[in-house]
Amino acid sequence: MTYAQLEIQARIAAKALHRLGVAHGDHVAFLIGNNVVFPVLFQALMKLGAVAVPLNKRLPAEDVAYMARHVNARALIFDSDMETVLSQAMERCGFSSTLMVCNGETFLPAIPWDGLVIPTCDKENAEEGCGYSSPDDESLVLFTSGTTGRPKAVVRTAEAVSMLATVQLIEGHSHEGTVDVLYTQAPLYHMGGLCAMLKTCATSGTLIAESHFDPATVLDLVERYSVNQLYMIPPALFSRLYDVEQHSGRTFPGVLETQCAGGRTRECDWKAVFALFPNARVRVSFGSTETGMTCTSYFTKNQYAERPERGRAVGSINAFVTMKLVDEEGEPVPAGQPGEALVKSPAAFSGYRDLPLATAEAFDEDGFFRTGDMLYLDEEGCYVFVDRMSDMIKTGGENVFAAEVEQVVQQFPAIEDCAVVGVDDDRYGEGIAAAIVLEPKAADSFSPDALIAFCKEHMASFKKPRYLAIMDEIPRNSLGKVQKNELRARRGEFNLVASQ
């Protein structure tokens, strides 16, 4: 699709939705994947001054019904592969929508999307229904991933959405003499995928957004379309790309930038990036659904080789962003000491819909959002992510960050994946528990004692895991985030491996 086609179809869709009763300020929920309908619909809703509410396509029926009700959706637009989930939402949860539109064929009572965008847009009524939002109007609602409870509706104004694109344009600047050709498999309904779309539109680049990740297909697309930027969520996908190509010797020197976000980046992931894309600089970002992109760091293959610690940094503060690191009393912490990151940005959200108490608790008295993330400022003036505050384990009077333990456990040769949580412990109050996934070749030879000895060599003894569970996979949500609440609920699967 060209930009001219996008503009025409967005105008047609806006006019059609307006004639069907969607007005300025109405919320429109949609279950649309990585296809051309998403940008057309998003632009159409912006033109109408309606509120875009993209929903995760991997949600169960109960969550779809809850979210659509929570925003009082005036319309629901969906891909045809979501008809079963929506049918269940209607039957089990009593969900109903005044207006339903389907991208594809469906047995549900819905208007076909093609019927909205096929008609020719006559010039006289091209702007019919357009009610462009004022800066303070509600414009976008994204739901949190809900790893710690029921998902919250994150509200952004029209100005904040515009600033999301502006920050992407400034911080994700194009390489001189090139036009952005960006590939991502990140869902466009996720903050990462949405920002990739906004950035590409802001630079008039080309966006290739796939719904499914297949390593061989990704690399073929990189070659076929001369992709020069890759954005993968989570970063572990780069290692899966390398697993496919490591014996072929093929590299992709035309890729000038790779972005890593949405999860922990392991040493093997960095090696995979630079082996496949030797001319690429890595872009590491830090942010959230509430704040957007807060910090950005860039480094090349040579810079990483000189100082591997760069891989842990999330960089310097982005344009228009103000950030401070504070202790439990709200006082600033000195450089080198971890503190909670508090963020203020015109691209940040304005509050949680219909949750005034949660919104009030989320901001300090100066209007800074409490991220719940622990960072510190290193000697080069870069911010380094430590862990989520909620993942800090208090064991025997010591504070231990789960991410620090995970980093060491992950280095043990037999470990393919891991996650660390705190569990109830009679001796220490809270015990460090590691859930691990073994590499297939190590399943028969793995020794828990060897792992504990390895951990004692590489970190303070009180930080080593006291409990261990071997799992087939680490539970994650659709965005790749570890579901640590589920791990804590599976306490019975963890066995004591270190008595002291």
PDB file of N, CA and C in Angstrom, residues 393-398 423-432 461-462 464-467 496 498-500:
ATOM      1  N   ILE A 393      13.740  -9.210  45.755  1.00  0.00           N
ATOM      2  CA  ILE A 393      13.518 -10.261  46.741  1.00  0.00           C
ATOM      3  C   ILE A 393      14.211  -9.863  48.041  1.00  0.00           C
ATOM      4  N   LYS A 394      13.467  -9.880  49.139  1.00  0.00           N
ATOM      5  CA  LYS A 394      14.028  -9.571  50.463  1.00  0.00           C
ATOM      6  C   LYS A 394      14.281 -10.888  51.171  1.00  0.00           C
ATOM      7  N   THR A 395      15.548 -11.288  51.221  1.00  0.00           N
ATOM      8  CA  THR A 395      15.905 -12.593  51.776  1.00  0.00           C
ATOM      9  C   THR A 395      16.949 -12.441  52.878  1.00  0.00           C
ATOM     10  N   GLY A 396      16.583 -12.886  54.065  1.00  0.00           N
ATOM     11  CA  GLY A 396      17.521 -12.823  55.193  1.00  0.00           C
ATOM     12  C   GLY A 396      18.028 -11.430  55.477  1.00  0.00           C
ATOM     13  N   GLY A 397      17.193 -10.400  55.262  1.00  0.00           N
ATOM     14  CA  GLY A 397      17.594  -9.023  55.512  1.00  0.00           C
ATOM     15  C   GLY A 397      18.331  -8.363  54.363  1.00  0.00           C
ATOM     16  N   GLU A 398      18.544  -9.076  53.278  1.00  0.00           N
ATOM     17  CA  GLU A 398      19.238  -8.526  52.109  1.00  0.00           C
ATOM     18  C   GLU A 398      18.240  -8.285  50.976  1.00  0.00           C
ATOM     19  N   VAL A 423       9.927 -16.661  46.946  1.00  0.00           N
ATOM     20  CA  VAL A 423       8.847 -17.499  47.481  1.00  0.00           C
ATOM     21  C   VAL A 423       8.955 -17.531  49.004  1.00  0.00           C
ATOM     22  N   ASP A 424       7.846 -17.833  49.659  1.00  0.00           N
ATOM     23  CA  ASP A 424       7.839 -17.914  51.122  1.00  0.00           C
ATOM     24  C   ASP A 424       8.871 -18.922  51.608  1.00  0.00           C
ATOM     25  N   ASP A 425       9.600 -18.527  52.641  1.00  0.00           N
ATOM     26  CA  ASP A 425      10.652 -19.389  53.170  1.00  0.00           C
ATOM     27  C   ASP A 425      10.713 -19.229  54.689  1.00  0.00           C
ATOM     28  N   ASP A 426      10.631 -20.333  55.412  1.00  0.00           N
ATOM     29  CA  ASP A 426      10.586 -20.291  56.879  1.00  0.00           C
ATOM     30  C   ASP A 426      11.873 -19.737  57.483  1.00  0.00           C
ATOM     31  N   ARG A 427      12.985 -19.954  56.820  1.00  0.00           N
ATOM     32  CA  ARG A 427      14.278 -19.551  57.388  1.00  0.00           C
ATOM     33  C   ARG A 427      14.628 -18.104  57.074  1.00  0.00           C
ATOM     34  N   TYR A 428      14.404 -17.689  55.825  1.00  0.00           N
ATOM     35  CA  TYR A 428      14.854 -16.361  55.401  1.00  0.00           C
ATOM     36  C   TYR A 428      13.710 -15.378  55.124  1.00  0.00           C
ATOM     37  N   GLY A 429      12.481 -15.802  55.374  1.00  0.00           N
ATOM     38  CA  GLY A 429      11.337 -14.949  55.084  1.00  0.00           C
ATOM     39  C   GLY A 429      10.922 -15.064  53.633  1.00  0.00           C
ATOM     40  N   GLU A 430      11.888 -14.877  52.751  1.00  0.00           N
ATOM     41  CA  GLU A 430      11.660 -15.052  51.322  1.00  0.00           C
ATOM     42  C   GLU A 430      12.880 -15.749  50.736  1.00  0.00           C
ATOM     43  N   GLY A 431      12.640 -16.799  49.979  1.00  0.00           N
ATOM     44  CA  GLY A 431      13.734 -17.546  49.380  1.00  0.00           C
ATOM     45  C   GLY A 431      13.831 -17.278  47.895  1.00  0.00           C
ATOM     46  N   ILE A 432      15.049 -17.322  47.366  1.00  0.00           N
ATOM     47  CA  ILE A 432      15.275 -17.096  45.939  1.00  0.00           C
ATOM     48  C   ILE A 432      15.001 -18.393  45.197  1.00  0.00           C
ATOM     49  N   SER A 461      27.116 -15.182  47.838  1.00  0.00           N
ATOM     50  CA  SER A 461      26.465 -16.453  48.141  1.00  0.00           C
ATOM     51  C   SER A 461      24.994 -16.277  48.506  1.00  0.00           C
ATOM     52  N   PHE A 462      24.646 -15.167  49.190  1.00  0.00           N
ATOM     53  CA  PHE A 462      23.258 -14.995  49.614  1.00  0.00           C
ATOM     54  C   PHE A 462      22.315 -14.733  48.431  1.00  0.00           C
ATOM     55  N   LYS A 464      22.452 -16.617  45.598  1.00  0.00           N
ATOM     56  CA  LYS A 464      22.258 -17.845  44.827  1.00  0.00           C
ATOM     57  C   LYS A 464      20.846 -18.391  45.036  1.00  0.00           C
ATOM     58  N   PRO A 465      20.313 -19.134  44.069  1.00  0.00           N
ATOM     59  CA  PRO A 465      18.986 -19.734  44.246  1.00  0.00           C
ATOM     60  C   PRO A 465      18.974 -20.727  45.396  1.00  0.00           C
ATOM     61  N   ARG A 466      17.917 -20.678  46.183  1.00  0.00           N
ATOM     62  CA  ARG A 466      17.727 -21.642  47.265  1.00  0.00           C
ATOM     63  C   ARG A 466      16.768 -22.746  46.817  1.00  0.00           C
ATOM     64  N   TYR A 467      15.934 -22.410  45.849  1.00  0.00           N
ATOM     65  CA  TYR A 467      14.970 -23.363  45.309  1.00  0.00           C
ATOM     66  C   TYR A 467      15.110 -23.411  43.784  1.00  0.00           C
ATOM     67  N   LEU A 496      14.014 -27.547  47.263  1.00  0.00           N
ATOM     68  CA  LEU A 496      15.155 -26.958  47.974  1.00  0.00           C
ATOM     69  C   LEU A 496      16.451 -27.564  47.429  1.00  0.00           C
ATOM     70  N   ALA A 498      19.631 -25.585  48.064  1.00  0.00           N
ATOM     71  CA  ALA A 498      20.723 -24.976  48.847  1.00  0.00           C
ATOM     72  C   ALA A 498      20.211 -24.746  50.263  1.00  0.00           C
ATOM     73  N   SER A 499      20.736 -25.494  51.218  1.00  0.00           N
ATOM     74  CA  SER A 499      20.237 -25.409  52.594  1.00  0.00           C
ATOM     75  C   SER A 499      20.655 -24.116  53.285  1.00  0.00           C
ATOM     76  N   GLN A 500      21.737 -23.474  52.801  1.00  0.00           N
ATOM     77  CA  GLN A 500      22.207 -22.229  53.419  1.00  0.00           C
ATOM     78  C   GLN A 500      22.364 -21.158  52.353  1.00  0.00           C
TER      79      GLN A 500
END
